[in-house]
Amino acid sequence: MGRTPTPVTTHESLTFRSDVTVELVKSSASDADVLFAARVSTAGEQSLDELKKDPERSKGLINFLMRDRHGSPFEHNSMTFFISAPIFVFREFMRHRVGWSYNEESGRYRELQPVFYVPDTSRKLVQQGRPGKYVFVEGTPAQHEAVTGTLRESYEQAYTAYQKMLAEGVAREVARAALPVGLYSSMYATCNARSLMHFLGLRTQHELAKVPSFPQREIEMVGEKMEAEWAKLMPLTYGAYNANGRVAP
């Protein structure tokens, strides 16, 4: 999704956000990419003809590949996203390694900006149940107030400490140790449709999913925006993914 102005709240030099930014900056991805890759097994060089045909005529093949988990034809495409989110989101994100490439802004080479994550009132705050079998429920107004106040106070202290060390001539790579994981960072993430499907299967909740997932809400917000962009690029593949339980082939 393109960049859109986001309402933010500032306190002195700090900026507080409750959203994430996802922008598709480059792509080479279409349903035809799946078809020529699949057809080469039986048609050889004639598979190149798929590039000139309407993919709609072969949506049954795409569904077959998805259903029977013939996954490699879904790898012959590429999408690059620019993402801005809290650091703790990126640390979860980078557990996804196969089919992904990342480049993130560096706290060694630039002074990190004072933009921090504070959840809004839509964020469920209370965990109930035991690990592996728990749910999140709404927080009370008092709990939301405590989260907002405590996080802002902590961020202010942390960024003040960071700035103090920089002013004393301490290297950025050392001073950054004072900063929390609620700090926003930015990165480029490149993937193919197969690796994105695997990501979405784990990092989003969906009524059509055969396998339930329980992602942290903040990384799910990123996943939802990436999914919306991918759905426009490869609508037949996206439809087959949903029709077959949102399981990566």
mmCIF file of C-alpha atoms in Angstrom:
data_model
loop_
_atom_site.group_PDB
_atom_site.id
_atom_site.type_symbol
_atom_site.label_atom_id
_atom_site.label_comp_id
_atom_site.label_asym_id
_atom_site.label_seq_id
_atom_site.Cartn_x
_atom_site.Cartn_y
_atom_site.Cartn_z
ATOM 1 C CA MET A 1 0.000 0.000 0.000
ATOM 2 C CA GLY A 2 1.255 3.492 -0.723
ATOM 3 C CA ARG A 3 2.304 5.859 1.970
ATOM 4 C CA THR A 4 -0.602 7.737 3.503
ATOM 5 C CA PRO A 5 -0.515 10.354 6.236
ATOM 6 C CA THR A 6 -0.856 8.716 9.634
ATOM 7 C CA PRO A 7 -2.239 10.565 12.650
ATOM 8 C CA VAL A 8 0.492 10.721 15.264
ATOM 9 C CA THR A 9 0.848 12.148 18.745
ATOM 10 C CA THR A 10 3.996 14.004 19.689
ATOM 11 C CA HIS A 11 5.437 14.828 23.071
ATOM 12 C CA GLU A 12 8.363 17.215 22.915
ATOM 13 C CA SER A 13 10.751 15.591 20.414
ATOM 14 C CA LEU A 14 9.159 12.126 20.442
ATOM 15 C CA THR A 15 6.564 10.757 18.040
ATOM 16 C CA PHE A 16 4.145 7.985 19.023
ATOM 17 C CA ARG A 17 2.455 5.710 16.480
ATOM 18 C CA SER A 18 0.065 2.772 16.696
ATOM 19 C CA ASP A 19 0.154 1.722 13.028
ATOM 20 C CA VAL A 20 2.573 0.149 10.537
ATOM 21 C CA THR A 21 3.605 1.176 7.016
ATOM 22 C CA VAL A 22 3.720 -1.310 4.141
ATOM 23 C CA GLU A 23 4.458 -0.138 0.596
ATOM 24 C CA LEU A 24 4.946 -2.358 -2.446
ATOM 25 C CA VAL A 25 7.896 -0.656 -4.127
ATOM 26 C CA LYS A 26 8.692 -3.183 -6.861
ATOM 27 C CA SER A 27 7.188 -6.382 -8.216
ATOM 28 C CA SER A 28 7.480 -8.944 -10.962
ATOM 29 C CA ALA A 29 4.582 -11.205 -10.103
ATOM 30 C CA SER A 30 1.580 -12.524 -12.028
ATOM 31 C CA ASP A 31 -0.474 -15.681 -12.303
ATOM 32 C CA ALA A 32 1.196 -16.344 -15.666
ATOM 33 C CA ASP A 33 4.485 -16.855 -13.807
ATOM 34 C CA VAL A 34 2.985 -19.890 -12.107
ATOM 35 C CA LEU A 35 1.671 -21.325 -15.355
ATOM 36 C CA PHE A 36 4.811 -21.196 -17.489
ATOM 37 C CA ALA A 37 6.822 -22.700 -14.629
ATOM 38 C CA ALA A 38 4.330 -25.544 -14.250
ATOM 39 C CA ARG A 39 3.873 -26.234 -17.965
ATOM 40 C CA VAL A 40 7.596 -26.640 -18.666
ATOM 41 C CA SER A 41 7.462 -30.139 -17.185
ATOM 42 C CA THR A 42 5.248 -31.332 -20.032
ATOM 43 C CA ALA A 43 5.614 -28.699 -22.757
ATOM 44 C CA GLY A 44 9.269 -27.727 -22.611
ATOM 45 C CA GLU A 45 10.000 -24.589 -24.628
ATOM 46 C CA GLN A 46 6.349 -24.366 -25.645
ATOM 47 C CA SER A 47 5.601 -23.362 -22.061
ATOM 48 C CA LEU A 48 6.703 -19.846 -23.060
ATOM 49 C CA ASP A 49 3.364 -19.518 -24.848
ATOM 50 C CA GLU A 50 1.721 -19.126 -21.441
ATOM 51 C CA LEU A 51 3.124 -15.601 -21.263
ATOM 52 C CA LYS A 52 0.833 -14.592 -24.139
ATOM 53 C CA LYS A 53 -2.323 -16.287 -22.881
ATOM 54 C CA ASP A 54 -4.976 -15.219 -20.408
ATOM 55 C CA PRO A 55 -4.184 -16.934 -17.083
ATOM 56 C CA GLU A 56 -7.915 -17.176 -16.375
ATOM 57 C CA ARG A 57 -8.164 -20.076 -18.818
ATOM 58 C CA SER A 58 -5.790 -22.112 -16.646
ATOM 59 C CA LYS A 59 -7.027 -21.263 -13.166
ATOM 60 C CA GLY A 60 -7.857 -24.950 -12.700
ATOM 61 C CA LEU A 61 -4.175 -25.783 -13.017
ATOM 62 C CA ILE A 62 -3.286 -23.188 -10.404
ATOM 63 C CA ASN A 63 -5.848 -24.671 -8.046
ATOM 64 C CA PHE A 64 -4.502 -28.191 -8.691
ATOM 65 C CA LEU A 65 -0.940 -27.069 -7.908
ATOM 66 C CA MET A 66 -2.090 -25.410 -4.702
ATOM 67 C CA ARG A 67 -4.323 -28.297 -3.629
ATOM 68 C CA ASP A 68 -1.720 -30.991 -4.200
ATOM 69 C CA ARG A 69 1.097 -28.792 -2.891
ATOM 70 C CA HIS A 70 3.283 -28.611 -5.966
ATOM 71 C CA GLY A 71 5.021 -25.554 -4.621
ATOM 72 C CA SER A 72 7.960 -24.644 -6.854
ATOM 73 C CA PRO A 73 5.911 -22.960 -9.653
ATOM 74 C CA PHE A 74 4.855 -20.341 -7.104
ATOM 75 C CA GLU A 75 8.466 -19.251 -6.591
ATOM 76 C CA HIS A 76 9.064 -17.669 -10.034
ATOM 77 C CA ASN A 77 8.027 -14.157 -9.052
ATOM 78 C CA SER A 78 9.224 -11.376 -6.776
ATOM 79 C CA MET A 79 7.770 -8.657 -4.551
ATOM 80 C CA THR A 80 9.723 -6.012 -2.629
ATOM 81 C CA PHE A 81 8.042 -4.192 0.235
ATOM 82 C CA PHE A 82 9.135 -1.160 2.245
ATOM 83 C CA ILE A 83 8.019 -1.704 5.842
ATOM 84 C CA SER A 84 8.086 0.589 8.857
ATOM 85 C CA ALA A 85 7.192 -1.073 12.152
ATOM 86 C CA PRO A 86 8.444 -1.508 15.734
ATOM 87 C CA ILE A 87 11.699 -3.407 16.129
ATOM 88 C CA PHE A 88 9.957 -6.269 17.947
ATOM 89 C CA VAL A 89 7.923 -6.898 14.781
ATOM 90 C CA PHE A 90 11.088 -7.203 12.707
ATOM 91 C CA ARG A 91 12.639 -9.655 15.136
ATOM 92 C CA GLU A 92 9.655 -11.950 14.625
ATOM 93 C CA PHE A 93 9.667 -11.237 10.905
ATOM 94 C CA MET A 94 13.247 -12.361 10.423
ATOM 95 C CA ARG A 95 12.482 -15.835 11.706
ATOM 96 C CA HIS A 96 11.177 -16.285 8.163
ATOM 97 C CA ARG A 97 14.357 -17.027 6.236
ATOM 98 C CA VAL A 98 13.608 -19.300 3.267
ATOM 99 C CA GLY A 99 12.623 -17.248 0.238
ATOM 100 C CA TRP A 100 13.133 -13.901 1.976
ATOM 101 C CA SER A 101 15.764 -11.153 1.696
ATOM 102 C CA TYR A 102 16.050 -8.245 4.135
ATOM 103 C CA ASN A 103 17.874 -4.940 4.455
ATOM 104 C CA GLU A 104 17.112 -2.873 7.560
ATOM 105 C CA GLU A 105 18.190 0.603 8.601
ATOM 106 C CA SER A 106 21.277 0.536 10.792
ATOM 107 C CA GLY A 107 21.719 2.029 14.246
ATOM 108 C CA ARG A 108 25.474 1.876 13.628
ATOM 109 C CA TYR A 109 25.424 4.186 10.635
ATOM 110 C CA ARG A 110 22.646 6.662 11.370
ATOM 111 C CA GLU A 111 21.151 8.370 14.391
ATOM 112 C CA LEU A 112 17.889 6.580 15.121
ATOM 113 C CA GLN A 113 14.786 8.752 15.079
ATOM 114 C CA PRO A 114 12.517 9.104 18.134
ATOM 115 C CA VAL A 115 9.440 7.304 16.783
ATOM 116 C CA PHE A 116 7.902 4.791 19.188
ATOM 117 C CA TYR A 117 5.024 2.341 19.313
ATOM 118 C CA VAL A 118 2.098 2.924 21.666
ATOM 119 C CA PRO A 119 -0.954 0.699 21.049
ATOM 120 C CA ASP A 120 -4.305 2.370 20.573
ATOM 121 C CA THR A 121 -7.494 1.344 22.323
ATOM 122 C CA SER A 122 -8.290 -1.324 19.727
ATOM 123 C CA ARG A 123 -5.311 -3.414 20.911
ATOM 124 C CA LYS A 124 -6.356 -6.266 23.220
ATOM 125 C CA LEU A 125 -4.180 -6.120 26.329
ATOM 126 C CA VAL A 126 -5.035 -9.028 28.617
ATOM 127 C CA GLN A 127 -3.861 -12.599 28.070
ATOM 128 C CA GLN A 128 -6.061 -15.332 29.548
ATOM 129 C CA GLY A 129 -5.294 -19.050 29.689
ATOM 130 C CA ARG A 130 -2.104 -21.043 29.601
ATOM 131 C CA PRO A 131 0.640 -21.108 26.934
ATOM 132 C CA GLY A 132 -0.582 -22.890 23.842
ATOM 133 C CA LYS A 133 -4.201 -22.343 24.824
ATOM 134 C CA TYR A 134 -4.823 -18.705 25.585
ATOM 135 C CA VAL A 135 -6.775 -15.777 24.218
ATOM 136 C CA PHE A 136 -6.429 -12.026 24.390
ATOM 137 C CA VAL A 137 -9.311 -9.898 25.634
ATOM 138 C CA GLU A 138 -10.036 -6.207 25.802
ATOM 139 C CA GLY A 139 -8.233 -4.134 28.387
ATOM 140 C CA THR A 140 -9.965 -1.755 30.751
ATOM 141 C CA PRO A 141 -9.661 2.012 30.309
ATOM 142 C CA ALA A 142 -7.343 2.027 33.327
ATOM 143 C CA GLN A 143 -5.096 -0.611 31.734
ATOM 144 C CA HIS A 144 -4.918 1.296 28.462
ATOM 145 C CA GLU A 145 -4.050 4.443 30.376
ATOM 146 C CA ALA A 146 -1.328 2.578 32.272
ATOM 147 C CA VAL A 147 0.156 1.162 29.062
ATOM 148 C CA THR A 148 0.148 4.525 27.318
ATOM 149 C CA GLY A 149 1.605 6.441 30.242
ATOM 150 C CA THR A 150 4.223 3.860 31.171
ATOM 151 C CA LEU A 151 5.450 3.341 27.614
ATOM 152 C CA ARG A 152 5.730 7.046 26.899
ATOM 153 C CA GLU A 153 7.644 7.641 30.112
ATOM 154 C CA SER A 154 9.983 4.749 29.381
ATOM 155 C CA TYR A 155 10.580 5.914 25.801
ATOM 156 C CA GLU A 156 11.343 9.452 26.933
ATOM 157 C CA GLN A 157 13.906 8.226 29.448
ATOM 158 C CA ALA A 158 15.491 5.840 26.956
ATOM 159 C CA TYR A 159 15.809 8.393 24.175
ATOM 160 C CA THR A 160 17.175 10.996 26.567
ATOM 161 C CA ALA A 161 19.857 8.504 27.613
ATOM 162 C CA TYR A 162 20.628 7.757 23.957
ATOM 163 C CA GLN A 163 20.991 11.439 23.110
ATOM 164 C CA LYS A 164 23.162 12.045 26.163
ATOM 165 C CA MET A 165 25.645 9.374 25.109
ATOM 166 C CA LEU A 166 25.765 10.689 21.542
ATOM 167 C CA ALA A 167 26.436 14.192 22.870
ATOM 168 C CA GLU A 168 29.352 12.783 24.878
ATOM 169 C CA GLY A 169 30.841 11.397 21.670
ATOM 170 C CA VAL A 170 29.862 7.766 22.275
ATOM 171 C CA ALA A 171 29.564 5.729 19.070
ATOM 172 C CA ARG A 172 26.053 5.199 17.739
ATOM 173 C CA GLU A 173 26.494 1.428 17.850
ATOM 174 C CA VAL A 174 27.096 1.635 21.607
ATOM 175 C CA ALA A 175 24.530 4.310 22.471
ATOM 176 C CA ARG A 176 21.723 2.431 20.719
ATOM 177 C CA ALA A 177 21.813 -0.195 23.470
ATOM 178 C CA ALA A 178 19.672 2.165 25.559
ATOM 179 C CA LEU A 179 16.784 2.030 23.091
ATOM 180 C CA PRO A 180 13.794 -0.332 23.481
ATOM 181 C CA VAL A 181 12.207 -2.703 20.964
ATOM 182 C CA GLY A 182 9.209 -0.350 20.697
ATOM 183 C CA LEU A 183 11.352 1.936 18.526
ATOM 184 C CA TYR A 184 10.299 2.055 14.874
ATOM 185 C CA SER A 185 12.699 0.757 12.270
ATOM 186 C CA SER A 186 12.396 0.401 8.500
ATOM 187 C CA MET A 187 13.439 -2.256 6.038
ATOM 188 C CA TYR A 188 13.032 -3.650 2.563
ATOM 189 C CA ALA A 189 11.725 -7.214 2.454
ATOM 190 C CA THR A 190 11.716 -9.221 -0.775
ATOM 191 C CA CYS A 191 9.871 -12.508 -1.191
ATOM 192 C CA ASN A 192 8.063 -14.720 -3.666
ATOM 193 C CA ALA A 193 4.461 -15.881 -3.501
ATOM 194 C CA ARG A 194 5.313 -19.224 -1.917
ATOM 195 C CA SER A 195 7.331 -17.673 0.894
ATOM 196 C CA LEU A 196 4.662 -15.022 1.428
ATOM 197 C CA MET A 197 1.947 -17.685 1.678
ATOM 198 C CA HIS A 198 3.949 -19.445 4.372
ATOM 199 C CA PHE A 199 4.348 -16.155 6.221
ATOM 200 C CA LEU A 200 0.627 -15.385 6.022
ATOM 201 C CA GLY A 201 -0.292 -18.868 7.212
ATOM 202 C CA LEU A 202 1.621 -18.261 10.422
ATOM 203 C CA ARG A 203 1.236 -14.518 10.940
ATOM 204 C CA THR A 204 -2.432 -13.892 10.195
ATOM 205 C CA GLN A 205 -5.690 -15.261 11.521
ATOM 206 C CA HIS A 206 -8.302 -16.048 8.891
ATOM 207 C CA GLU A 207 -11.650 -17.818 8.889
ATOM 208 C CA LEU A 208 -10.632 -19.928 5.861
ATOM 209 C CA ALA A 209 -7.406 -21.231 7.396
ATOM 210 C CA LYS A 210 -7.299 -25.013 7.923
ATOM 211 C CA VAL A 211 -4.485 -24.633 10.441
ATOM 212 C CA PRO A 212 -5.160 -22.080 13.191
ATOM 213 C CA SER A 213 -2.569 -19.418 13.909
ATOM 214 C CA PHE A 214 -2.190 -17.078 16.855
ATOM 215 C CA PRO A 215 0.057 -14.221 15.703
ATOM 216 C CA GLN A 216 0.973 -11.138 17.650
ATOM 217 C CA ARG A 217 -1.348 -8.415 16.436
ATOM 218 C CA GLU A 218 1.386 -6.017 15.332
ATOM 219 C CA ILE A 219 3.008 -8.443 12.870
ATOM 220 C CA GLU A 220 -0.457 -9.463 11.689
ATOM 221 C CA MET A 221 -1.061 -5.821 10.747
ATOM 222 C CA VAL A 222 1.985 -5.996 8.478
ATOM 223 C CA GLY A 223 0.840 -9.317 7.022
ATOM 224 C CA GLU A 224 -2.631 -7.998 6.224
ATOM 225 C CA LYS A 225 -1.226 -5.090 4.227
ATOM 226 C CA MET A 226 1.220 -7.299 2.330
ATOM 227 C CA GLU A 227 -1.598 -9.732 1.571
ATOM 228 C CA ALA A 228 -3.740 -6.960 0.086
ATOM 229 C CA GLU A 229 -0.966 -5.999 -2.345
ATOM 230 C CA TRP A 230 -0.252 -9.601 -3.353
ATOM 231 C CA ALA A 231 -3.945 -10.308 -3.950
ATOM 232 C CA LYS A 232 -4.012 -7.586 -6.616
ATOM 233 C CA LEU A 233 -0.918 -8.941 -8.377
ATOM 234 C CA MET A 234 -1.868 -12.633 -8.463
ATOM 235 C CA PRO A 235 -5.649 -12.890 -8.015
ATOM 236 C CA LEU A 236 -5.972 -16.488 -9.252
ATOM 237 C CA THR A 237 -3.151 -17.707 -7.028
ATOM 238 C CA TYR A 238 -4.594 -15.777 -4.115
ATOM 239 C CA GLY A 239 -8.033 -17.289 -4.711
ATOM 240 C CA ALA A 240 -6.583 -20.803 -4.821
ATOM 241 C CA TYR A 241 -4.666 -20.147 -1.607
ATOM 242 C CA ASN A 242 -7.869 -19.231 0.214
ATOM 243 C CA ALA A 243 -9.883 -22.020 -1.397
ATOM 244 C CA ASN A 244 -7.401 -24.615 -0.176
ATOM 245 C CA GLY A 245 -7.224 -23.583 3.452
ATOM 246 C CA ARG A 246 -4.448 -20.972 3.280
ATOM 247 C CA VAL A 247 -1.745 -23.634 3.458
ATOM 248 C CA ALA A 248 1.451 -22.799 1.578
ATOM 249 C CA PRO A 249 2.163 -25.366 -1.152
#
